[in-house]
N, CA, C and O of each residue as an XYZ file, in Angstrom:
496
protein
N       0.699     -1.121      0.255
C      -0.095      0.072     -0.152
C       0.961      1.312      0.012
O       1.999      1.422      0.664
N       0.312      2.126     -0.788
C       1.052      3.632     -0.622
C       0.152      4.637     -0.555
O      -0.956      4.474     -1.067
N       0.489      5.852      0.094
C      -0.209      6.849      0.212
C       0.036      7.893     -0.903
O       1.189      8.238     -1.161
N      -0.983      8.383     -1.542
C      -0.702      9.409     -2.729
C      -2.079     10.426     -2.374
O      -2.829     10.461     -1.398
N      -2.039     11.031     -3.342
C      -3.338     12.158     -3.605
C      -3.955     12.334     -5.008
O      -3.359     12.527     -6.068
N      -5.096     12.240     -4.812
C      -5.908     12.565     -6.185
C      -6.125     13.959     -6.557
O      -5.720     14.867     -5.832
N      -6.725     14.168     -7.616
C      -6.939     15.638     -8.108
C      -7.704     16.380     -7.009
O      -7.782     17.605     -7.096
N      -8.320     15.689     -5.899
C      -8.898     16.497     -4.851
C      -7.858     16.832     -3.768
O      -8.151     17.632     -2.880
N      -6.817     16.322     -3.810
C      -5.742     16.692     -2.834
C      -5.968     15.969     -1.598
O      -5.344     16.401     -0.628
N      -6.793     14.869     -1.396
C      -6.895     14.346     -0.295
C      -6.063     13.169     -0.179
O      -6.050     12.373     -1.118
N      -5.442     12.981      0.745
C      -4.405     11.760      1.093
C      -5.488     10.487      0.872
O      -6.683     10.531      1.164
N      -4.860      9.484      0.356
C      -5.461      8.088      0.247
C      -4.634      7.076      0.184
O      -3.487      7.328     -0.185
N      -4.923      5.946      0.459
C      -4.355      4.626      0.404
C      -4.677      3.676     -0.849
O      -5.746      3.069     -0.920
N      -3.797      3.600     -1.717
C      -4.076      2.815     -2.659
C      -3.645      1.246     -2.555
O      -2.515      0.963     -2.158
N      -4.400      0.429     -2.853
C      -4.213     -1.085     -2.772
C      -4.653     -1.832     -4.038
O      -5.590     -1.475     -4.752
N      -3.841     -2.953     -4.246
C      -4.455     -3.656     -5.605
C      -5.458     -5.022     -5.076
O      -5.268     -5.658     -4.039
N      -6.245     -5.200     -5.800
C      -7.291     -6.269     -5.740
C      -6.791     -7.163     -6.986
O      -6.868     -6.742     -8.140
N      -6.297     -8.373     -6.673
C      -5.787     -9.365     -7.800
C      -7.012     -9.692     -8.660
O      -8.163     -9.748     -8.228
N      -6.640     -9.897     -9.897
C      -7.634    -10.360    -10.852
C      -8.326    -11.513    -10.482
O      -9.531    -11.623    -10.709
N      -7.569    -12.518     -9.846
C      -8.321    -13.757     -9.401
C      -9.398    -13.445     -8.367
O     -10.286    -14.277     -8.184
N      -9.381    -12.308     -7.680
C     -10.397    -12.222     -6.676
C     -11.414    -11.435     -7.521
O     -12.284    -11.057     -6.736
N     -11.665    -11.065     -8.627
C     -12.465    -10.430     -9.221
C     -13.738    -11.194    -10.027
O     -13.325    -12.127    -10.715
N     -14.700    -11.062    -10.067
C     -15.922    -12.114    -10.935
C     -15.267    -12.091    -12.166
O     -14.435    -11.281    -12.577
N     -15.848    -13.302    -12.829
C     -15.476    -13.580    -14.163
C     -16.005    -12.749    -15.238
O     -15.508    -12.557    -16.348
N     -17.168    -12.249    -14.710
C     -17.958    -11.124    -15.760
C     -17.664     -9.574    -15.579
O     -18.320     -8.648    -16.056
N     -16.511     -9.502    -14.769
C     -16.141     -7.904    -14.542
C     -15.655     -7.264    -15.784
O     -15.083     -7.930    -16.647
N     -15.866     -5.978    -15.904
C     -15.220     -5.314    -17.101
C     -13.697     -5.162    -17.091
O     -13.021     -4.901    -18.087
N     -13.222     -5.361    -15.812
C     -11.625     -5.246    -15.895
C     -10.800     -6.320    -16.508
O     -11.064     -7.508    -16.322
N      -9.922     -5.964    -17.150
C      -9.037     -6.971    -17.582
C      -8.028     -7.850    -16.635
O      -7.654     -9.018    -16.736
N      -7.762     -6.916    -15.755
C      -6.770     -7.531    -14.774
C      -6.805     -6.950    -13.492
O      -7.916     -6.590    -13.103
N      -5.789     -6.769    -12.708
C      -5.776     -6.421    -11.396
C      -6.399     -4.973    -11.381
O      -6.353     -4.222    -12.355
N      -6.966     -4.670    -10.216
C      -7.608     -3.447    -10.291
C      -7.008     -2.716     -8.873
O      -7.068     -3.296     -7.789
N      -6.519     -1.586     -9.009
C      -5.881     -0.748     -7.907
C      -6.896      0.259     -7.533
O      -7.332      1.006     -8.408
N      -7.345      0.354     -6.218
C      -8.397      1.413     -5.560
C      -7.729      2.137     -4.566
O      -6.829      1.777     -3.807
N      -8.394      3.383     -4.702
C      -7.720      4.088     -3.555
C      -9.108      4.602     -2.547
O     -10.207      4.935     -2.990
N      -8.701      4.554     -1.098
C      -9.818      4.926     -0.080
C      -9.137      5.947      0.454
O      -7.908      5.996      0.514
N     -10.105      7.017      0.965
C      -9.603      8.188      1.815
C     -10.127      7.988      3.163
O     -11.008      7.179      3.460
N      -9.481      8.839      4.014
C      -9.963      8.929      5.242
C     -11.102      9.820      5.184
O     -11.100     10.944      4.682
N     -12.423      9.019      5.935
C     -13.608      9.913      5.841
C     -13.654     10.999      6.890
O     -13.056     10.914      7.963
N     -14.524     12.202      6.455
C     -14.724     13.265      7.273
C     -15.684     12.834      8.283
O     -16.227     11.746      8.094
N     -15.938     13.407      9.171
C     -17.072     13.093     10.119
C     -18.439     13.153      9.506
O     -19.347     12.383      9.820
N     -18.551     14.258      8.474
C     -20.038     14.222      7.853
C     -19.947     13.178      6.890
O     -21.056     12.650      6.812
N     -19.165     12.665      6.155
C     -19.070     11.565      5.310
C     -19.319     10.432      6.049
O     -20.177      9.670      5.604
N     -18.644     10.088      7.295
C     -18.935      8.890      8.148
C     -20.412      8.940      8.656
O     -20.996      7.857      8.639
N     -21.041      9.923      9.062
C     -22.583     10.018      9.372
C     -23.111      9.736      8.480
O     -23.938      8.831      8.594
N     -22.914     10.324      7.233
C     -23.948     10.169      5.834
C     -23.683      8.545      5.682
O     -24.678      7.831      5.556
N     -22.463      7.985      5.688
C     -22.275      6.512      5.445
C     -23.081      5.471      6.516
O     -23.528      4.383      6.151
N     -23.189      5.995      7.905
C     -23.841      5.196      8.606
C     -25.478      5.398      8.680
O     -26.246      4.631      9.260
N     -25.833      6.554      7.993
C     -27.516      6.698      7.981
C     -27.613      5.854      6.715
O     -28.628      5.158      6.715
N     -26.844      5.720      5.638
C     -27.060      5.060      4.510
C     -27.192      3.518      5.046
O     -27.939      2.746      4.444
N     -26.665      3.213      5.861
C     -26.684      1.884      6.741
C     -28.018      1.465      7.059
O     -28.465      0.362      6.742
N     -28.735      2.458      7.765
C     -30.287      2.303      8.217
C     -30.289      1.546      9.508
O     -31.182      0.778      9.865
N     -28.824      1.939     10.403
C     -28.891      1.152     11.680
C     -28.380     -0.215     11.538
O     -28.226     -0.822     12.598
N     -28.093     -0.809     10.482
C     -27.634     -1.989     10.314
C     -26.115     -2.278     10.451
O     -25.369     -1.933      9.534
N     -25.611     -2.911     11.581
C     -24.364     -2.833     11.849
C     -23.449     -3.570     10.879
O     -22.308     -3.160     10.665
N     -23.944     -4.652     10.298
C     -23.429     -5.331      9.127
C     -22.937     -4.587      7.731
O     -21.872     -4.733      7.130
N     -24.047     -3.757      7.424
C     -24.109     -2.997      6.299
C     -23.259     -1.881      6.436
O     -22.715     -1.491      5.403
N     -22.988     -1.183      7.661
C     -22.210     -0.051      8.236
C     -20.962     -0.273      7.467
O     -20.645      0.601      6.659
N     -20.184     -1.354      7.608
C     -18.857     -1.436      7.296
C     -18.889     -1.196      5.685
O     -18.066     -0.474      5.121
N     -19.913     -1.872      5.027
C     -20.005     -1.995      3.617
C     -19.967     -0.442      3.310
O     -19.124     -0.046      2.505
N     -20.798      0.424      3.882
C     -21.257      1.791      3.564
C     -20.065      2.630      3.740
O     -19.923      3.598      2.993
N     -19.122      2.350      4.715
C     -18.308      3.158      5.363
C     -17.043      3.104      4.259
O     -16.440      4.115      3.899
N     -16.757      1.788      3.801
C     -15.795      1.405      2.967
C     -16.010      2.135      1.477
O     -15.122      2.772      0.910
N     -17.446      1.907      0.917
C     -17.796      2.552     -0.160
C     -17.761      3.978     -0.225
O     -17.575      4.480     -1.333
N     -17.908      4.727      0.783
C     -17.984      6.102      1.023
C     -16.626      6.611      0.814
O     -16.338      7.689      0.295
N     -15.767      5.666      1.302
C     -13.937      6.061      1.140
C     -13.571      5.929     -0.127
O     -12.610      6.584     -0.530
N     -14.277      5.052     -0.996
C     -13.733      4.925     -2.283
C     -13.470      6.158     -3.196
O     -14.475      6.765     -3.567
N     -12.403      6.556     -3.559
C     -12.171      7.654     -4.460
C     -11.197      7.596     -5.793
O     -10.991      8.534     -6.564
N     -10.722      6.439     -5.863
C      -9.895      6.222     -6.777
C      -9.948      4.629     -7.567
O     -10.226      3.628     -6.907
N      -9.663      4.563     -8.964
C      -9.469      3.569     -9.683
C      -8.390      3.533    -10.654
O      -8.246      4.471    -11.438
N      -7.531      2.407    -10.666
C      -6.348      2.535    -11.403
C      -5.918      3.821    -11.807
O      -5.984      4.244    -12.961
N      -5.412      4.517    -10.690
C      -4.492      5.855    -10.848
C      -5.451      7.111    -11.376
O      -4.878      8.031    -11.959
N      -6.747      7.170    -11.210
C      -7.365      8.007    -11.516
C      -8.553      8.231    -10.474
O      -8.979      7.258     -9.851
N      -9.100      9.522    -10.275
C     -10.315      9.782     -9.474
C     -11.457      9.484     -9.975
O     -11.754      9.758    -11.138
N     -12.361      8.787     -9.019
C     -13.665      8.325     -9.323
C     -14.661      9.605     -9.482
O     -14.707     10.484     -8.621
N     -15.446      9.627    -10.652
C     -16.443     10.509    -10.669
C     -17.743     10.447     -9.934
O     -18.810      9.994    -10.347
N     -17.429     11.064     -8.592
C     -18.456     10.864     -7.605
C     -19.811     11.382     -8.171
O     -20.907     10.858     -7.973
N     -19.577     12.406     -8.850
C     -20.936     13.391     -9.593
C     -21.866     12.361    -10.161
O     -23.084     12.385     -9.988
N     -21.181     11.409    -10.886
C     -22.289     10.609    -11.713
C     -22.193      9.013    -10.898
O     -22.541      7.964    -11.440
N     -21.708      9.111     -9.664
C     -21.849      7.785     -8.929
C     -21.286      6.767     -9.190
O     -21.669      5.669     -8.786
N     -19.887      7.033    -10.195
C     -19.345      5.761    -10.424
C     -18.695      4.832     -9.445
O     -18.278      3.708     -9.724
N     -18.644      5.464     -8.165
C     -17.955      4.615     -7.077
C     -19.224      3.446     -6.785
O     -18.800      2.446     -6.205
N     -20.449      3.430     -7.047
C     -21.528      2.473     -7.134
C     -21.107      1.459     -8.237
O     -21.106      0.244     -8.035
N     -20.775      1.993     -9.330
C     -20.529      1.079    -10.716
C     -19.262      0.326    -10.410
O     -19.191     -0.840    -10.800
N     -18.073      0.955     -9.636
C     -16.996      0.191     -9.393
C     -17.209     -0.763     -8.166
O     -16.628     -1.840     -8.034
N     -18.022     -0.286     -7.375
C     -18.327     -1.252     -6.087
C     -19.048     -2.501     -6.583
O     -18.833     -3.625     -6.131
N     -20.015     -2.184     -7.653
C     -20.777     -3.524     -8.000
C     -19.625     -4.513     -8.911
O     -19.554     -5.724     -8.703
N     -18.774     -3.828     -9.911
C     -17.894     -4.436    -10.689
C     -16.753     -5.250    -10.177
O     -16.245     -6.228    -10.725
N     -16.372     -4.599     -8.843
C     -15.357     -5.560     -8.195
C     -15.709     -6.755     -7.367
O     -14.878     -7.418     -6.747
N     -17.097     -7.005     -7.399
C     -17.738     -8.273     -6.953
C     -17.520     -8.379     -5.398
O     -16.818     -7.626     -4.724
N     -18.258     -9.461     -4.952
C     -18.067     -9.730     -3.538
C     -16.839     -9.872     -2.859
O     -16.735     -9.354     -1.748
N     -15.806    -10.549     -3.395
C     -14.515    -10.705     -2.934
C     -13.737     -9.308     -2.841
O     -13.026     -8.916     -1.915
N     -14.050     -8.673     -4.015
C     -13.134     -7.519     -4.208
C     -13.763     -6.425     -3.068
O     -12.955     -5.739     -2.442
N     -15.294     -6.264     -2.796
C     -15.785     -5.489     -1.763
C     -15.237     -5.996     -0.414
O     -14.840     -5.170      0.408
N     -15.197     -7.296     -0.153
C     -14.623     -7.818      0.952
C     -13.380     -7.377      1.204
O     -13.124     -7.103      2.376
N     -12.410     -7.221      0.256
C     -10.995     -6.796      0.196
C     -10.991     -5.229      0.804
O     -10.398     -4.811      1.798
N     -11.814     -4.543     -0.090
C     -11.772     -3.191      0.234
C     -12.342     -2.853      1.617
O     -11.846     -1.950      2.291
N     -13.430     -3.610      2.054
C     -13.606     -3.329      3.558
C     -12.933     -3.860      4.533
O     -13.056     -3.421      5.676
N     -12.213     -4.768      4.274
C     -10.739     -5.273      5.171
C      -9.722     -4.221      5.285
O      -9.220     -3.899      6.361
N      -9.395     -3.630      4.021
C      -8.412     -2.773      4.037
C      -8.849     -1.414      4.930
O      -8.139     -0.904      5.797
N     -10.186     -0.945      4.517
C     -10.622      0.280      5.054
C     -10.576     -0.020      6.635
O     -10.026      0.819      7.349
N     -11.017     -0.947      7.099
C     -10.981     -1.455      8.730
C      -9.798     -1.635      9.194
O      -9.647     -1.373     10.387
N      -8.678     -2.102      8.454
C      -7.537     -2.432      9.083
C      -6.733     -0.913      9.226
O      -6.054     -0.624     10.211
N      -6.939     -0.038      8.093
C      -6.112      1.294      8.128
C      -6.955      2.085      8.852
O      -6.235      2.917      9.404
N      -8.127      2.276      9.153
C      -8.953      3.238      9.952
C      -9.569      3.038     11.151
O      -9.958      3.967     11.859
N      -9.685      1.871     11.427
C     -10.647      1.101     12.706
C      -9.655      1.407     13.836
O      -8.444      1.302     13.640
N     -10.172      1.791     15.039
C      -9.237      1.929     16.188
C      -8.636      0.452     16.589
O      -9.227     -0.591     16.309
N      -7.682      0.493     17.116
C      -6.853     -0.827     17.267
C      -7.460     -1.282     18.647
O      -8.002     -0.416     19.333
N      -7.413     -2.439     19.053
C      -7.492     -2.761     20.339
C      -6.663     -2.092     21.330
O      -7.222     -1.556     22.287
N      -5.246     -2.054     21.201
C      -4.299     -1.642     21.788
C      -4.594     -0.002     22.238
O      -4.537      0.509     23.357
N      -4.910      0.570     20.989
C      -5.390      2.135     21.153
C      -6.565      2.252     22.046
O      -6.588      3.108     22.930
N      -7.399      1.547     21.879
C      -8.809      1.533     22.923
C      -8.138      1.257     24.366
O      -8.388      1.969     25.339
N      -7.303      0.204     24.405
C      -6.868     -0.034     25.850
C      -6.286      1.082     26.315
O      -6.685      1.570     27.373
N      -5.260      1.653     25.601
C      -4.443      2.745     26.190
C      -5.374      3.807     26.686
O      -5.216      4.396     27.755
N      -6.484      4.045     25.736
C      -7.191      5.401     26.325
C      -8.045      5.003     27.405
O      -8.344      5.834     28.262
N      -8.506      3.727     27.466
C      -9.078      3.268     28.956
C      -8.109      3.464     29.936
O      -8.389      4.194     30.886
N      -6.989      2.920     29.861
C      -6.005      2.862     31.086
C      -5.693      4.440     31.499
O      -5.305      4.744     32.627
N      -5.920      5.438     30.399
C      -5.658      6.932     30.701
C      -6.711      7.587     31.544
O      -6.559      8.717     32.008
N      -7.875      6.791     31.749
C      -8.794      7.474     32.507
C      -8.553      8.112     34.064
O      -7.943      7.520     34.954
N      -9.118      9.342     34.175
C      -8.670     10.095     35.070
C     -10.012     10.861     35.463
O     -10.984     11.066     34.736
N      -9.798     11.286     36.978
C     -10.884     12.286     37.439
C     -10.569     13.600     37.258
O      -9.416     13.969     37.484
N     -11.454     14.414     36.865
C     -11.213     16.034     36.716
C     -12.489     16.546     36.750
O     -13.521     15.931     37.023
N     -12.326     18.056     36.368
C     -13.389     18.672     35.889
C     -12.936     19.793     35.052
O     -11.749     20.117     35.060
N     -13.938     20.499     34.222
C     -13.497     21.543     33.314
C     -14.431     22.552     33.656
O     -14.395     23.644     33.088
């Protein structure tokens, strides 16, 4: 994985989904490179709203909301190209994208444990 920026100048993480993980009827001829961005709080809330309170769907919607690039170019979100790409990469590709999103941006157990250990009393 490498960090890069698309035309929007948002930092992103690029990763490759091997062709063997794509569905046989996909329009892609080989491996597919995708870019995910760190979501803003507004984007995160919008993705969670799209999940309709369904915890399983939340991971799906968060990763799709973070999708911003394919094969070294920005996705055209104005024409909802992210939905087209999301369908074309198939179930295995979506699972890979969700796993990458979670691995990169989800809080680690160690981070949560460290925060809990730092609890202290006080007032503001």
